[in-house]
Short mmCIF file of C-alpha atoms and ligand atoms in Angstrom, two decimals:
data_model
loop_
_atom_site.label_atom_id
_atom_site.label_comp_id
_atom_site.label_asym_id
_atom_site.label_seq_id
_atom_site.Cartn_x
_atom_site.Cartn_y
_atom_site.Cartn_z
CA MET A 1 248.89 -103.27 -11.86
CA ALA A 2 247.41 -100.75 -9.47
CA SER A 3 247.84 -101.17 -5.74
CA ALA A 4 244.92 -99.94 -3.67
CA VAL A 5 246.70 -99.51 -0.36
CA GLU A 6 244.05 -97.63 1.56
CA PRO A 7 245.54 -96.18 4.76
CA GLU A 8 243.15 -98.08 7.07
CA PHE A 9 244.47 -101.41 5.73
CA ARG A 10 248.17 -100.54 5.66
CA GLY A 11 248.90 -101.62 9.24
CA PRO A 12 246.96 -104.91 9.11
CA ARG A 13 248.55 -105.77 5.75
CA ARG A 14 252.08 -105.14 7.12
CA ARG A 15 251.29 -107.36 10.09
CA LEU A 16 250.00 -110.11 7.79
CA ILE A 17 253.26 -110.06 5.84
CA GLU A 18 255.24 -110.31 9.09
CA THR A 19 253.04 -113.23 10.17
CA LEU A 20 253.68 -115.00 6.87
CA GLN A 21 257.43 -114.47 7.27
CA ASP A 22 257.26 -115.81 10.84
CA LYS A 23 255.47 -118.90 9.49
CA GLY A 24 258.30 -119.53 7.04
CA ILE A 25 257.44 -117.77 3.78
CA LYS A 26 260.79 -116.61 2.38
CA ASP A 27 260.19 -115.82 -1.29
CA LEU A 28 260.34 -112.04 -1.47
CA SER A 29 258.50 -111.87 -4.78
CA VAL A 30 255.56 -113.74 -3.18
CA LEU A 31 255.57 -111.40 -0.16
CA ARG A 32 255.75 -108.40 -2.50
CA ALA A 33 252.73 -109.67 -4.46
CA ILE A 34 250.79 -110.06 -1.20
CA ASP A 35 251.78 -106.51 -0.36
CA GLN A 36 250.44 -105.28 -3.70
CA VAL A 37 247.13 -107.13 -4.04
CA PRO A 38 244.34 -105.56 -1.94
CA ARG A 39 242.84 -108.71 -0.33
CA HIS A 40 240.09 -106.61 1.30
CA LEU A 41 238.56 -106.01 -2.14
CA PHE A 42 238.33 -109.76 -2.83
CA VAL A 43 236.30 -110.68 0.26
CA PRO A 44 232.60 -109.90 0.85
CA PRO A 45 231.93 -106.55 2.63
CA SER A 46 230.59 -108.41 5.70
CA VAL A 47 234.07 -109.86 6.43
CA ARG A 48 236.19 -107.02 5.04
CA HIS A 49 237.43 -106.01 8.50
CA ARG A 50 239.02 -109.49 8.73
CA ALA A 51 240.66 -109.39 5.28
CA TYR A 52 244.22 -109.27 6.64
CA GLU A 53 243.83 -111.97 9.26
CA ASP A 54 245.67 -115.14 8.33
CA SER A 55 242.44 -117.09 7.96
CA ALA A 56 240.10 -118.51 5.33
CA LEU A 57 236.84 -116.55 4.88
CA PRO A 58 233.47 -117.34 3.24
CA ILE A 59 232.97 -115.92 -0.29
CA GLY A 60 229.47 -117.24 -1.08
CA ASN A 61 228.16 -120.35 -2.90
CA GLY A 62 229.47 -122.40 0.04
CA GLN A 63 233.06 -121.66 -1.02
CA THR A 64 235.95 -119.99 0.81
CA ILE A 65 238.89 -117.75 0.05
CA SER A 66 241.87 -119.72 1.32
CA GLN A 67 244.05 -118.63 4.24
CA PRO A 68 246.79 -116.23 3.05
CA PHE A 69 249.46 -118.61 4.35
CA ALA A 70 248.03 -121.39 2.14
CA HIS A 71 248.18 -119.12 -0.91
CA ALA A 72 251.69 -117.93 -0.09
CA ARG A 73 252.98 -121.45 0.46
CA ALA A 74 251.30 -122.78 -2.70
CA ILE A 75 252.67 -120.01 -4.87
CA GLU A 76 256.12 -120.32 -3.32
CA LEU A 77 256.14 -124.02 -4.25
CA LEU A 78 255.44 -123.16 -7.90
CA MET A 79 258.77 -121.25 -7.98
CA LEU A 80 257.53 -118.74 -10.54
CA THR A 81 260.04 -116.51 -12.34
CA GLY A 82 257.61 -114.25 -14.20
CA ARG A 83 257.88 -116.11 -17.52
CA GLU A 84 255.35 -118.92 -16.92
CA ARG A 85 251.96 -119.78 -18.31
CA VAL A 86 249.89 -120.79 -15.30
CA LEU A 87 246.61 -122.69 -15.14
CA GLU A 88 244.51 -122.23 -12.01
CA ILE A 89 241.55 -124.47 -11.20
CA GLY A 90 238.98 -122.86 -8.88
CA THR A 91 239.13 -119.08 -9.38
CA GLY A 92 236.86 -118.48 -6.36
CA SER A 93 237.45 -114.94 -5.11
CA ALA A 94 240.20 -114.42 -7.74
CA TYR A 95 242.61 -113.27 -5.01
CA GLN A 96 245.12 -116.00 -5.79
CA THR A 97 244.56 -115.32 -9.51
CA ALA A 98 245.65 -111.72 -8.94
CA LEU A 99 248.74 -112.88 -7.01
CA LEU A 100 249.63 -115.26 -9.85
CA ALA A 101 249.16 -112.42 -12.35
CA HIS A 102 251.91 -110.49 -10.55
CA LEU A 103 254.29 -113.45 -10.60
CA SER A 104 253.88 -115.04 -14.04
CA ALA A 105 253.47 -114.14 -17.72
CA GLN A 106 249.93 -115.36 -18.31
CA VAL A 107 247.25 -116.84 -16.06
CA PHE A 108 244.37 -119.03 -17.22
CA SER A 109 241.79 -119.61 -14.50
CA ILE A 110 238.68 -121.82 -14.48
CA GLU A 111 235.67 -121.62 -12.11
CA ARG A 112 232.47 -123.67 -12.14
CA PHE A 113 230.13 -121.19 -10.37
CA PRO A 114 228.88 -118.41 -12.70
CA ALA A 115 228.24 -115.99 -9.81
CA LEU A 116 231.79 -116.36 -8.49
CA LEU A 117 233.26 -115.98 -11.96
CA ASP A 118 231.24 -112.82 -12.67
CA ARG A 119 232.54 -111.26 -9.51
CA ALA A 120 236.07 -112.50 -10.24
CA ARG A 121 235.98 -110.79 -13.65
CA LEU A 122 235.01 -107.48 -12.03
CA MET A 123 237.73 -107.76 -9.42
CA LEU A 124 240.44 -108.64 -11.92
CA ALA A 125 239.44 -105.62 -14.02
CA GLN A 126 239.46 -103.42 -10.94
CA VAL A 127 243.04 -104.39 -10.03
CA GLN A 128 244.00 -104.15 -13.72
CA ALA A 129 245.21 -107.73 -14.03
CA ARG A 130 245.45 -107.74 -17.81
CA ASN A 131 247.39 -110.99 -18.21
CA VAL A 132 244.51 -113.17 -16.97
CA SER A 133 241.93 -115.15 -18.95
CA VAL A 134 239.02 -116.81 -17.16
CA LEU A 135 236.72 -119.63 -18.21
CA LEU A 136 233.43 -120.92 -16.83
CA GLY A 137 233.50 -124.69 -16.74
CA ASP A 138 234.89 -127.91 -15.33
CA GLY A 139 238.54 -127.29 -14.53
CA THR A 140 239.25 -131.01 -14.11
CA LEU A 141 239.32 -131.08 -17.94
CA GLY A 142 241.94 -128.32 -18.04
CA TRP A 143 242.05 -125.72 -20.83
CA ARG A 144 243.63 -127.55 -23.74
CA GLU A 145 243.66 -124.61 -26.14
CA TYR A 146 246.37 -122.70 -24.24
CA GLY A 147 248.39 -125.59 -22.81
CA PRO A 148 250.83 -126.97 -22.00
CA TYR A 149 251.31 -125.04 -18.75
CA ASP A 150 254.50 -124.43 -16.77
CA ALA A 151 252.50 -124.47 -13.55
CA ILE A 152 249.04 -125.77 -12.64
CA VAL A 153 247.50 -125.01 -9.27
CA VAL A 154 244.32 -126.74 -8.13
CA SER A 155 242.51 -124.90 -5.31
CA ALA A 156 240.06 -127.68 -4.44
CA GLY A 157 240.57 -131.19 -3.06
CA ALA A 158 240.63 -134.07 -5.58
CA PRO A 159 240.34 -137.86 -5.19
CA ALA A 160 243.26 -138.24 -7.65
CA VAL A 161 245.18 -136.23 -10.25
CA PRO A 162 242.77 -135.50 -13.13
CA PRO A 163 244.35 -137.08 -16.26
CA ALA A 164 243.69 -133.97 -18.40
CA LEU A 165 245.73 -131.81 -16.02
CA GLU A 166 248.61 -134.29 -16.11
CA GLU A 167 248.50 -134.19 -19.94
CA GLN A 168 248.53 -130.38 -20.02
CA LEU A 169 251.62 -130.05 -17.81
CA ALA A 170 254.76 -128.93 -19.72
CA GLU A 171 258.18 -130.55 -19.37
CA GLY A 172 259.64 -129.44 -16.02
CA GLY A 173 256.22 -128.03 -15.13
CA ARG A 174 254.78 -128.18 -11.61
CA LEU A 175 251.29 -129.30 -10.67
CA LEU A 176 250.12 -128.53 -7.14
CA ILE A 177 246.99 -130.35 -6.03
CA PRO A 178 245.39 -131.43 -2.74
CA ILE A 179 244.68 -135.19 -2.99
CA GLY A 180 242.61 -137.17 -0.52
CA ASP A 181 238.98 -137.47 0.55
CA ARG A 182 236.27 -134.80 0.56
CA GLU A 183 237.30 -133.38 3.94
CA GLU A 184 241.05 -133.83 4.23
CA GLN A 185 243.83 -134.03 1.71
CA VAL A 186 247.59 -134.06 1.30
CA LEU A 187 248.93 -131.13 -0.68
CA THR A 188 250.91 -132.81 -3.44
CA LEU A 189 253.49 -131.35 -5.81
CA LEU A 190 254.07 -133.16 -9.10
CA THR A 191 256.88 -132.22 -11.48
CA ARG A 192 257.03 -133.51 -15.05
CA ARG A 193 260.28 -135.25 -16.03
CA GLY A 194 259.55 -136.67 -19.48
CA GLN A 195 256.83 -139.30 -19.23
CA VAL A 196 257.24 -139.53 -15.45
CA LEU A 197 255.78 -137.27 -12.77
CA ASP A 198 257.97 -136.82 -9.68
CA ARG A 199 255.70 -136.71 -6.64
CA ARG A 200 256.36 -134.88 -3.38
CA ASP A 201 253.93 -134.77 -0.46
CA ILE A 202 253.95 -131.29 1.08
CA GLY A 203 251.63 -131.72 4.04
CA PRO A 204 248.03 -132.02 5.25
CA ALA A 205 245.45 -129.65 3.75
CA ARG A 206 241.72 -128.92 3.91
CA PHE A 207 240.14 -127.66 0.72
CA VAL A 208 236.56 -127.64 -0.56
CA PRO A 209 235.93 -130.55 -2.95
CA LEU A 210 236.92 -130.42 -6.62
CA ILE A 211 233.64 -131.18 -8.40
CA GLY A 212 233.72 -132.49 -11.98
CA ALA A 213 234.50 -135.25 -14.45
CA GLY A 214 238.01 -135.71 -13.04
CA GLY A 215 236.99 -134.93 -9.45
CA TRP A 216 234.06 -135.69 -7.12
CA PRO A 217 230.42 -136.01 -8.22
CA SER A 218 228.35 -132.96 -7.26
N1 SAH B 1 241.79 -119.75 -4.71
C1 SAH B 1 240.37 -119.55 -4.42
C2 SAH B 1 239.80 -120.83 -3.91
C3 SAH B 1 238.34 -120.85 -3.78
S1 SAH B 1 237.67 -122.37 -3.15
C4 SAH B 1 240.25 -118.45 -3.38
O1 SAH B 1 241.07 -118.41 -2.47
O2 SAH B 1 239.32 -117.65 -3.44
C5 SAH B 1 237.79 -123.45 -4.53
C6 SAH B 1 237.04 -123.05 -5.76
O3 SAH B 1 237.10 -124.15 -6.68
C7 SAH B 1 235.55 -122.76 -5.55
O4 SAH B 1 235.26 -121.49 -6.03
C8 SAH B 1 234.85 -123.85 -6.36
O5 SAH B 1 233.64 -123.43 -6.93
C9 SAH B 1 235.90 -124.18 -7.42
N2 SAH B 1 235.77 -125.47 -8.08
C10 SAH B 1 235.50 -126.68 -7.53
N3 SAH B 1 235.51 -127.64 -8.49
C11 SAH B 1 235.81 -127.00 -9.66
C12 SAH B 1 235.98 -127.45 -11.01
N4 SAH B 1 235.86 -128.74 -11.38
N5 SAH B 1 236.28 -126.53 -11.94
C13 SAH B 1 236.42 -125.22 -11.62
N6 SAH B 1 236.27 -124.75 -10.37
C14 SAH B 1 235.98 -125.63 -9.40
#
């Protein structure tokens, strides 16, 4: 995949990577992916100058691109080796999608807003992320056709684990999902061990609500 490291963003991007390391991100492959994906292209022009701050930013339709630390931590928890099939719910800006594309074999990503998905498609083409398929729809139902998945990452807060996502998780697979109310959640990591899902609470999180059949009503 191409890396658009424009000189004006080189310094800020370096500093972001140092900040992420200071905050405890250790996985070098995750840091390398962050170094290679041009975050400034995934945010609206009005906030481009802030693209390498460690903060969430608005992306339109009332949605946000998550804070880089949140992406880095989430992806680190998935412990990707490059061989996985990954399902992402909530494409949004497609920045995390592009990171996942660097770190896994195949990414399947679902978004419910047509305008966001159109833009995501353009961005993924621009960074030449060829191992990504996107779908417009309700991600709480998963994407049965290509499952089961070795990793599933939900980028919006859910009241509970959507049953379809649990069903589409492969043996040993990891499902990362914020669970709680509409404002605050606990980032939760579930790992499939046969019929049982091991559950580990990672920490408090604040995501936009997951809207759909297995989420919140719109
Ligand atoms: N990782 C993205 C997160 C965007 S915010 C980024 O950093 O840019 C969460 C996204 O989830 C929003 O774009 C929202 O529209 C989407 N979303 C919420 N409920 C959804 C659902 N049921 N199916 C698919 N996408 C959903």
